[in-house]
Amino acid sequence: MAYLNFIADPRNDYLGHTITYLKICGVTIALAIVIGVILGAAVSRNAILAFVAVNLSGLMRAIPIIAVLIAFVPFFGIGFIPTVIALTVLGIPPILLNTYTGIRGVDPAMIEAAKGMGMTTWQIATRIQAPIVTPLIAAGIRTSAVQIIATATLAAFIGAGGFGDYIVDGLTVFNYPELIVGAVSVAILAMIVEVFMGWLQRALTPEGLKVQEEVATVKA
């Protein structure tokens, strides 16, 4: 009951914190998708760029996000902008790697056969590569989105607001209803996105690939 009272109390501005958190996560995920897909597609055509991008992505994932957040403060101040930049850095690698892996995984013989049939580059990209690569990109977006939502609570340390404020304040003054409301809200949002992206990934997977996966599972 204390948790519901906390949410209903206008002084706690639950709706405002929710909108702020959704704004941070939404903008960050959108930027990560655009940058990750473009970079993944670009480096897939060059072995040297691919090597650099893949290894750099792995290095970026190893850096603690709180360190990235604080590092951007002297340049961008506190609040929304450094938070979005830092979380975008966190969200790009899974999408970039899955995009690169998906494009490189397309059988070259299939591409050559399509060219032999007179298909244009655009037709090959939209009719052959896209249906194969899209589910893998969706899987990368799924991982990236959940990571961003779970990590955005740290933005409270640089004044960005959102559910992280509840968690930090709750820990500071031992206000357990505030702490639980913040943590549970983040968990629920992450689960909703996980379920939705899982459904979207399955929906985007061509029936032929689903059959191949089922056969591989049976053989295993």
mmCIF file of C-alpha atoms in Angstrom:
data_model
loop_
_atom_site.group_PDB
_atom_site.id
_atom_site.type_symbol
_atom_site.label_atom_id
_atom_site.label_comp_id
_atom_site.label_asym_id
_atom_site.label_seq_id
_atom_site.Cartn_x
_atom_site.Cartn_y
_atom_site.Cartn_z
ATOM 1 C CA MET A 1 0.000 0.000 0.000
ATOM 2 C CA ALA A 2 2.887 2.352 0.797
ATOM 3 C CA TYR A 3 4.151 1.925 -2.768
ATOM 4 C CA LEU A 4 0.822 2.913 -4.313
ATOM 5 C CA ASN A 5 0.586 5.893 -1.986
ATOM 6 C CA PHE A 6 4.061 6.982 -3.063
ATOM 7 C CA ILE A 7 3.068 6.779 -6.749
ATOM 8 C CA ALA A 8 -0.212 8.619 -6.158
ATOM 9 C CA ASP A 9 1.383 11.441 -4.163
ATOM 10 C CA PRO A 10 1.712 14.472 -6.509
ATOM 11 C CA ARG A 11 4.808 15.623 -4.613
ATOM 12 C CA ASN A 12 6.735 12.617 -5.948
ATOM 13 C CA ASP A 13 5.848 13.451 -9.577
ATOM 14 C CA TYR A 14 5.779 9.825 -10.715
ATOM 15 C CA LEU A 15 4.319 10.743 -14.107
ATOM 16 C CA GLY A 16 7.026 13.344 -14.711
ATOM 17 C CA HIS A 17 9.804 10.922 -13.800
ATOM 18 C CA THR A 18 8.248 8.276 -16.055
ATOM 19 C CA ILE A 19 8.085 10.650 -19.028
ATOM 20 C CA THR A 20 11.685 11.741 -18.426
ATOM 21 C CA TYR A 21 12.897 8.139 -18.277
ATOM 22 C CA LEU A 22 10.989 7.149 -21.410
ATOM 23 C CA LYS A 23 12.371 10.199 -23.220
ATOM 24 C CA ILE A 24 15.964 9.352 -22.258
ATOM 25 C CA CYS A 25 15.591 5.699 -23.270
ATOM 26 C CA GLY A 26 13.582 6.389 -26.425
ATOM 27 C CA VAL A 27 15.977 8.966 -27.868
ATOM 28 C CA THR A 28 19.010 6.867 -26.941
ATOM 29 C CA ILE A 29 17.648 3.665 -28.477
ATOM 30 C CA ALA A 30 16.686 5.489 -31.678
ATOM 31 C CA LEU A 31 20.177 7.002 -32.019
ATOM 32 C CA ALA A 32 21.847 3.670 -31.261
ATOM 33 C CA ILE A 33 19.771 1.942 -33.957
ATOM 34 C CA VAL A 34 20.537 4.515 -36.647
ATOM 35 C CA ILE A 35 24.264 4.761 -35.881
ATOM 36 C CA GLY A 36 24.721 1.035 -35.223
ATOM 37 C CA VAL A 37 23.013 -0.114 -38.429
ATOM 38 C CA ILE A 38 24.779 2.453 -40.612
ATOM 39 C CA LEU A 39 28.206 1.674 -39.151
ATOM 40 C CA GLY A 40 27.592 -2.079 -39.288
ATOM 41 C CA ALA A 41 26.601 -1.913 -42.939
ATOM 42 C CA ALA A 42 29.530 0.376 -43.777
ATOM 43 C CA VAL A 43 32.278 -1.708 -42.157
ATOM 44 C CA SER A 44 30.947 -4.979 -43.589
ATOM 45 C CA ARG A 45 32.418 -3.976 -46.959
ATOM 46 C CA ASN A 46 35.968 -3.439 -45.676
ATOM 47 C CA ALA A 47 37.968 -6.011 -43.723
ATOM 48 C CA ILE A 48 40.205 -3.438 -42.012
ATOM 49 C CA LEU A 49 37.315 -1.223 -40.935
ATOM 50 C CA ALA A 50 35.448 -4.309 -39.750
ATOM 51 C CA PHE A 51 38.405 -5.400 -37.619
ATOM 52 C CA VAL A 52 38.697 -1.953 -36.046
ATOM 53 C CA ALA A 53 34.947 -1.583 -35.477
ATOM 54 C CA VAL A 54 34.467 -5.040 -33.962
ATOM 55 C CA ASN A 55 37.379 -4.662 -31.563
ATOM 56 C CA LEU A 56 36.477 -1.092 -30.678
ATOM 57 C CA SER A 57 32.914 -2.189 -29.951
ATOM 58 C CA GLY A 58 34.199 -4.850 -27.598
ATOM 59 C CA LEU A 59 36.369 -2.254 -25.851
ATOM 60 C CA MET A 60 33.456 0.150 -25.502
ATOM 61 C CA ARG A 61 31.363 -2.542 -23.823
ATOM 62 C CA ALA A 62 34.128 -3.110 -21.287
ATOM 63 C CA ILE A 63 34.150 0.519 -20.105
ATOM 64 C CA PRO A 64 31.866 1.130 -17.077
ATOM 65 C CA ILE A 65 28.982 3.350 -18.144
ATOM 66 C CA ILE A 66 29.282 5.509 -15.029
ATOM 67 C CA ALA A 67 32.822 6.385 -16.129
ATOM 68 C CA VAL A 68 31.533 7.407 -19.553
ATOM 69 C CA LEU A 69 28.774 9.519 -17.992
ATOM 70 C CA ILE A 70 31.187 11.402 -15.767
ATOM 71 C CA ALA A 71 33.745 11.805 -18.565
ATOM 72 C CA PHE A 72 31.225 13.688 -20.707
ATOM 73 C CA VAL A 73 30.185 16.113 -17.951
ATOM 74 C CA PRO A 74 33.105 18.580 -18.453
ATOM 75 C CA PHE A 75 32.245 18.839 -22.159
ATOM 76 C CA PHE A 76 28.438 18.735 -22.176
ATOM 77 C CA GLY A 77 27.485 19.652 -18.622
ATOM 78 C CA ILE A 78 24.920 17.659 -16.678
ATOM 79 C CA GLY A 79 21.453 16.448 -17.554
ATOM 80 C CA PHE A 80 19.886 15.064 -20.702
ATOM 81 C CA ILE A 81 22.584 15.535 -23.388
ATOM 82 C CA PRO A 82 25.553 13.777 -21.709
ATOM 83 C CA THR A 83 23.206 11.019 -20.593
ATOM 84 C CA VAL A 84 21.984 10.360 -24.140
ATOM 85 C CA ILE A 85 25.523 10.433 -25.544
ATOM 86 C CA ALA A 86 26.879 8.024 -22.917
ATOM 87 C CA LEU A 87 23.971 5.591 -23.229
ATOM 88 C CA THR A 88 24.192 5.700 -27.023
ATOM 89 C CA VAL A 89 27.832 4.655 -26.738
ATOM 90 C CA LEU A 90 26.601 1.719 -24.635
ATOM 91 C CA GLY A 91 23.825 0.819 -27.067
ATOM 92 C CA ILE A 92 25.697 0.899 -30.376
ATOM 93 C CA PRO A 93 27.962 -2.205 -30.076
ATOM 94 C CA PRO A 94 25.280 -4.971 -30.024
ATOM 95 C CA ILE A 95 23.497 -3.444 -33.019
ATOM 96 C CA LEU A 96 26.700 -2.792 -34.940
ATOM 97 C CA LEU A 97 28.022 -6.299 -34.362
ATOM 98 C CA ASN A 98 24.737 -7.992 -35.289
ATOM 99 C CA THR A 99 24.376 -5.874 -38.415
ATOM 100 C CA TYR A 100 27.924 -6.684 -39.491
ATOM 101 C CA THR A 101 27.509 -10.398 -38.679
ATOM 102 C CA GLY A 102 24.203 -10.581 -40.514
ATOM 103 C CA ILE A 103 25.475 -8.943 -43.702
ATOM 104 C CA ARG A 104 28.671 -10.996 -43.719
ATOM 105 C CA GLY A 105 26.637 -14.144 -43.146
ATOM 106 C CA VAL A 106 24.708 -13.846 -46.388
ATOM 107 C CA ASP A 107 25.939 -16.535 -48.782
ATOM 108 C CA PRO A 108 27.966 -14.860 -51.577
ATOM 109 C CA ALA A 109 26.733 -17.525 -53.989
ATOM 110 C CA MET A 110 23.204 -16.307 -53.366
ATOM 111 C CA ILE A 111 24.231 -12.758 -54.245
ATOM 112 C CA GLU A 112 25.987 -13.905 -57.403
ATOM 113 C CA ALA A 113 22.955 -15.926 -58.445
ATOM 114 C CA ALA A 114 20.757 -12.873 -57.961
ATOM 115 C CA LYS A 115 23.101 -10.773 -60.089
ATOM 116 C CA GLY A 116 23.037 -13.480 -62.735
ATOM 117 C CA MET A 117 19.259 -13.207 -62.801
ATOM 118 C CA GLY A 118 19.553 -9.501 -63.544
ATOM 119 C CA MET A 119 18.596 -8.148 -60.140
ATOM 120 C CA THR A 120 19.839 -4.661 -59.277
ATOM 121 C CA THR A 121 21.860 -3.825 -56.158
ATOM 122 C CA TRP A 122 18.737 -2.311 -54.572
ATOM 123 C CA GLN A 123 16.674 -5.408 -55.331
ATOM 124 C CA ILE A 124 19.356 -7.664 -53.866
ATOM 125 C CA ALA A 125 19.533 -5.531 -50.728
ATOM 126 C CA THR A 126 15.758 -5.379 -50.178
ATOM 127 C CA ARG A 127 14.668 -8.835 -51.369
ATOM 128 C CA ILE A 128 17.586 -11.041 -50.314
ATOM 129 C CA GLN A 129 19.830 -9.400 -47.750
ATOM 130 C CA ALA A 130 17.229 -7.485 -45.726
ATOM 131 C CA PRO A 131 14.962 -10.477 -44.917
ATOM 132 C CA ILE A 132 17.996 -12.480 -43.760
ATOM 133 C CA VAL A 133 19.714 -9.701 -41.829
ATOM 134 C CA THR A 134 16.704 -7.977 -40.230
ATOM 135 C CA PRO A 135 15.989 -10.634 -37.549
ATOM 136 C CA LEU A 136 19.616 -10.528 -36.429
ATOM 137 C CA ILE A 137 19.560 -6.732 -36.293
ATOM 138 C CA ALA A 138 16.343 -6.949 -34.260
ATOM 139 C CA ALA A 139 18.128 -9.256 -31.823
ATOM 140 C CA GLY A 140 20.903 -6.680 -31.458
ATOM 141 C CA ILE A 141 18.344 -3.931 -30.883
ATOM 142 C CA ARG A 142 16.651 -6.121 -28.281
ATOM 143 C CA THR A 143 19.899 -6.533 -26.342
ATOM 144 C CA SER A 144 20.796 -2.864 -26.723
ATOM 145 C CA ALA A 145 17.388 -1.581 -25.627
ATOM 146 C CA VAL A 146 17.279 -3.682 -22.465
ATOM 147 C CA GLN A 147 20.829 -2.632 -21.561
ATOM 148 C CA ILE A 148 19.979 1.033 -22.040
ATOM 149 C CA ILE A 149 16.800 0.827 -19.964
ATOM 150 C CA ALA A 150 18.561 -1.003 -17.151
ATOM 151 C CA THR A 151 21.539 1.362 -17.142
ATOM 152 C CA ALA A 152 19.723 4.688 -17.541
ATOM 153 C CA THR A 153 19.145 4.762 -13.770
ATOM 154 C CA LEU A 154 22.793 5.859 -13.411
ATOM 155 C CA ALA A 155 21.861 9.096 -15.181
ATOM 156 C CA ALA A 156 20.523 10.299 -11.838
ATOM 157 C CA PHE A 157 24.129 10.905 -10.765
ATOM 158 C CA ILE A 158 24.479 13.689 -13.352
ATOM 159 C CA GLY A 159 21.058 15.229 -12.867
ATOM 160 C CA ALA A 160 19.161 13.690 -15.771
ATOM 161 C CA GLY A 161 16.195 12.609 -13.646
ATOM 162 C CA GLY A 162 13.937 9.647 -14.259
ATOM 163 C CA PHE A 163 13.506 6.553 -12.123
ATOM 164 C CA GLY A 164 17.155 6.728 -11.111
ATOM 165 C CA ASP A 165 16.306 9.664 -8.835
ATOM 166 C CA TYR A 166 14.015 7.411 -6.814
ATOM 167 C CA ILE A 167 16.702 4.750 -6.462
ATOM 168 C CA VAL A 168 19.467 7.161 -5.472
ATOM 169 C CA ASP A 169 17.271 9.155 -3.068
ATOM 170 C CA GLY A 170 15.796 5.984 -1.606
ATOM 171 C CA LEU A 171 19.232 4.566 -0.883
ATOM 172 C CA THR A 172 20.462 7.857 0.548
ATOM 173 C CA VAL A 173 17.672 8.381 3.088
ATOM 174 C CA PHE A 174 16.637 4.731 3.467
ATOM 175 C CA ASN A 175 13.222 5.426 1.969
ATOM 176 C CA TYR A 176 12.352 1.888 0.921
ATOM 177 C CA PRO A 177 9.018 2.620 -0.807
ATOM 178 C CA GLU A 178 10.797 5.176 -3.013
ATOM 179 C CA LEU A 179 13.632 2.736 -3.689
ATOM 180 C CA ILE A 180 11.295 -0.143 -4.552
ATOM 181 C CA VAL A 181 9.079 2.005 -6.786
ATOM 182 C CA GLY A 182 12.108 3.139 -8.792
ATOM 183 C CA ALA A 183 13.620 -0.336 -9.122
ATOM 184 C CA VAL A 184 10.344 -2.091 -9.967
ATOM 185 C CA SER A 185 9.411 0.560 -12.539
ATOM 186 C CA VAL A 186 12.706 0.039 -14.360
ATOM 187 C CA ALA A 187 12.306 -3.755 -14.195
ATOM 188 C CA ILE A 188 8.770 -3.625 -15.591
ATOM 189 C CA LEU A 189 9.806 -1.330 -18.440
ATOM 190 C CA ALA A 190 12.749 -3.597 -19.294
ATOM 191 C CA MET A 191 10.498 -6.683 -19.316
ATOM 192 C CA ILE A 192 7.922 -4.988 -21.545
ATOM 193 C CA VAL A 193 10.610 -4.038 -24.069
ATOM 194 C CA GLU A 194 12.166 -7.517 -23.878
ATOM 195 C CA VAL A 195 8.828 -9.217 -24.607
ATOM 196 C CA PHE A 196 7.935 -6.786 -27.397
ATOM 197 C CA MET A 197 11.329 -7.049 -29.089
ATOM 198 C CA GLY A 198 11.229 -10.843 -28.787
ATOM 199 C CA TRP A 199 7.872 -10.857 -30.574
ATOM 200 C CA LEU A 200 9.148 -8.404 -33.194
ATOM 201 C CA GLN A 201 12.245 -10.508 -33.830
ATOM 202 C CA ARG A 202 10.099 -13.604 -34.430
ATOM 203 C CA ALA A 203 7.701 -11.640 -36.630
ATOM 204 C CA LEU A 204 10.559 -10.369 -38.799
ATOM 205 C CA THR A 205 12.113 -13.814 -39.254
ATOM 206 C CA PRO A 206 11.157 -15.307 -42.656
ATOM 207 C CA GLU A 207 9.330 -18.631 -42.501
ATOM 208 C CA GLY A 208 12.180 -20.379 -44.328
ATOM 209 C CA LEU A 209 14.664 -19.373 -41.631
ATOM 210 C CA LYS A 210 12.261 -20.490 -38.907
ATOM 211 C CA VAL A 211 12.066 -23.922 -40.500
ATOM 212 C CA GLN A 212 15.875 -24.111 -40.712
ATOM 213 C CA GLU A 213 16.178 -23.190 -37.018
ATOM 214 C CA GLU A 214 13.612 -25.819 -36.038
ATOM 215 C CA VAL A 215 15.434 -28.484 -38.054
ATOM 216 C CA ALA A 216 18.762 -27.499 -36.508
ATOM 217 C CA THR A 217 17.212 -27.675 -33.035
ATOM 218 C CA VAL A 218 15.795 -31.151 -33.689
ATOM 219 C CA LYS A 219 19.144 -32.420 -34.996
ATOM 220 C CA ALA A 220 20.934 -30.992 -31.983
#
